[in-house]
């Protein structure tokens, strides 16, 4: 998936110039396993950062932007139901 691993700088030129706090699912999962998140809110904030990064770097209306927005909405809904 598009959020599965850290962004490859060769595939996304200038990404790390624009995005100062990168996040992806692999990193989030690693943080969960090592206890870096003590609450669901902290995990939610990390996932929100991932989606915000995607929407900041990618043009509005692009496939990546739309997917980030869609997944963010689903994650927000899930978290509010906890």
PDB file of C-alpha atoms in Angstrom:
ATOM      1  CA  UNK A   1       0.000   0.000   0.000  1.00  0.00           C
ATOM      2  CA  UNK A   2       0.964   3.603  -0.375  1.00  0.00           C
ATOM      3  CA  UNK A   3       1.422   4.108   3.373  1.00  0.00           C
ATOM      4  CA  UNK A   4       3.076   0.754   4.137  1.00  0.00           C
ATOM      5  CA  UNK A   5       6.718   1.872   4.301  1.00  0.00           C
ATOM      6  CA  UNK A   6       8.773   5.061   4.443  1.00  0.00           C
ATOM      7  CA  UNK A   7       8.575   7.199   1.311  1.00  0.00           C
ATOM      8  CA  UNK A   8      11.372   6.498  -1.170  1.00  0.00           C
ATOM      9  CA  UNK A   9      13.086   9.819  -1.931  1.00  0.00           C
ATOM     10  CA  UNK A  10      13.850   8.646  -5.475  1.00  0.00           C
ATOM     11  CA  UNK A  11      10.147   8.030  -6.140  1.00  0.00           C
ATOM     12  CA  UNK A  12       9.081  11.301  -4.496  1.00  0.00           C
ATOM     13  CA  UNK A  13      11.629  14.015  -5.301  1.00  0.00           C
ATOM     14  CA  UNK A  14      11.894  16.694  -2.631  1.00  0.00           C
ATOM     15  CA  UNK A  15       9.641  14.797  -0.220  1.00  0.00           C
ATOM     16  CA  UNK A  16      12.031  15.138   2.703  1.00  0.00           C
ATOM     17  CA  UNK A  17      12.528  18.836   1.953  1.00  0.00           C
ATOM     18  CA  UNK A  18       8.772  19.397   2.343  1.00  0.00           C
ATOM     19  CA  UNK A  19       7.951  16.790   4.994  1.00  0.00           C
ATOM     20  CA  UNK A  20       9.871  17.301   8.215  1.00  0.00           C
ATOM     21  CA  UNK A  21       8.104  14.645  10.319  1.00  0.00           C
ATOM     22  CA  UNK A  22       7.666  11.597   8.079  1.00  0.00           C
ATOM     23  CA  UNK A  23       5.407   8.756   9.219  1.00  0.00           C
ATOM     24  CA  UNK A  24       4.280   5.474   7.663  1.00  0.00           C
ATOM     25  CA  UNK A  25       2.561   2.288   8.834  1.00  0.00           C
ATOM     26  CA  UNK A  26       5.813   0.348   9.215  1.00  0.00           C
ATOM     27  CA  UNK A  27       7.206   3.023  11.527  1.00  0.00           C
ATOM     28  CA  UNK A  28       3.923   3.326  13.437  1.00  0.00           C
ATOM     29  CA  UNK A  29       3.789  -0.463  13.897  1.00  0.00           C
ATOM     30  CA  UNK A  30       7.384  -0.467  15.142  1.00  0.00           C
ATOM     31  CA  UNK A  31       6.554   2.306  17.605  1.00  0.00           C
ATOM     32  CA  UNK A  32       3.563   0.330  18.901  1.00  0.00           C
ATOM     33  CA  UNK A  33       5.710  -2.793  19.386  1.00  0.00           C
ATOM     34  CA  UNK A  34       8.386  -0.928  21.321  1.00  0.00           C
ATOM     35  CA  UNK A  35       5.837   0.907  23.487  1.00  0.00           C
ATOM     36  CA  UNK A  36       6.459   4.383  22.081  1.00  0.00           C
ATOM     37  CA  UNK A  37       2.718   5.070  22.087  1.00  0.00           C
ATOM     38  CA  UNK A  38       1.077   4.843  25.482  1.00  0.00           C
ATOM     39  CA  UNK A  39      -2.434   5.730  24.301  1.00  0.00           C
ATOM     40  CA  UNK A  40      -4.625   5.264  21.252  1.00  0.00           C
ATOM     41  CA  UNK A  41      -4.562   9.056  20.944  1.00  0.00           C
ATOM     42  CA  UNK A  42      -0.804   9.003  20.361  1.00  0.00           C
ATOM     43  CA  UNK A  43      -1.202   6.367  17.640  1.00  0.00           C
ATOM     44  CA  UNK A  44      -4.053   8.379  16.129  1.00  0.00           C
ATOM     45  CA  UNK A  45      -1.835  11.486  16.052  1.00  0.00           C
ATOM     46  CA  UNK A  46       0.920   9.540  14.268  1.00  0.00           C
ATOM     47  CA  UNK A  47      -1.522   8.265  11.653  1.00  0.00           C
ATOM     48  CA  UNK A  48      -2.951  11.758  11.232  1.00  0.00           C
ATOM     49  CA  UNK A  49       0.611  13.011  10.650  1.00  0.00           C
ATOM     50  CA  UNK A  50       1.046  10.370   7.937  1.00  0.00           C
ATOM     51  CA  UNK A  51      -2.131  11.428   6.126  1.00  0.00           C
ATOM     52  CA  UNK A  52      -1.389  15.144   6.569  1.00  0.00           C
ATOM     53  CA  UNK A  53       2.083  14.599   5.097  1.00  0.00           C
ATOM     54  CA  UNK A  54       0.575  12.871   2.087  1.00  0.00           C
ATOM     55  CA  UNK A  55      -1.933  15.637   1.497  1.00  0.00           C
ATOM     56  CA  UNK A  56       0.739  18.317   1.923  1.00  0.00           C
ATOM     57  CA  UNK A  57       3.156  16.731  -0.555  1.00  0.00           C
ATOM     58  CA  UNK A  58       0.652  15.543  -3.158  1.00  0.00           C
ATOM     59  CA  UNK A  59      -1.579  17.737  -5.262  1.00  0.00           C
ATOM     60  CA  UNK A  60      -5.208  18.037  -4.193  1.00  0.00           C
ATOM     61  CA  UNK A  61      -7.293  15.760  -6.379  1.00  0.00           C
ATOM     62  CA  UNK A  62      -4.460  13.291  -6.961  1.00  0.00           C
ATOM     63  CA  UNK A  63      -4.945   9.590  -6.238  1.00  0.00           C
ATOM     64  CA  UNK A  64      -2.623   9.817  -3.210  1.00  0.00           C
ATOM     65  CA  UNK A  65      -4.380  12.885  -1.798  1.00  0.00           C
ATOM     66  CA  UNK A  66      -7.812  11.275  -2.198  1.00  0.00           C
ATOM     67  CA  UNK A  67      -6.666   8.010  -0.600  1.00  0.00           C
ATOM     68  CA  UNK A  68      -5.151   9.836   2.374  1.00  0.00           C
ATOM     69  CA  UNK A  69      -8.359  11.795   2.900  1.00  0.00           C
ATOM     70  CA  UNK A  70     -10.465   8.633   2.652  1.00  0.00           C
ATOM     71  CA  UNK A  71      -8.313   6.663   5.089  1.00  0.00           C
ATOM     72  CA  UNK A  72      -8.079   9.573   7.520  1.00  0.00           C
ATOM     73  CA  UNK A  73     -11.864   9.790   7.634  1.00  0.00           C
ATOM     74  CA  UNK A  74     -12.122   6.040   8.335  1.00  0.00           C
ATOM     75  CA  UNK A  75      -9.470   6.173  11.079  1.00  0.00           C
ATOM     76  CA  UNK A  76     -11.127   9.209  12.703  1.00  0.00           C
ATOM     77  CA  UNK A  77     -14.487   7.430  12.696  1.00  0.00           C
ATOM     78  CA  UNK A  78     -12.959   4.277  14.192  1.00  0.00           C
ATOM     79  CA  UNK A  79     -11.163   6.175  16.955  1.00  0.00           C
ATOM     80  CA  UNK A  80     -14.259   8.165  17.934  1.00  0.00           C
ATOM     81  CA  UNK A  81     -16.148   4.902  18.364  1.00  0.00           C
ATOM     82  CA  UNK A  82     -13.644   3.538  20.897  1.00  0.00           C
TER      83      UNK A  82
END
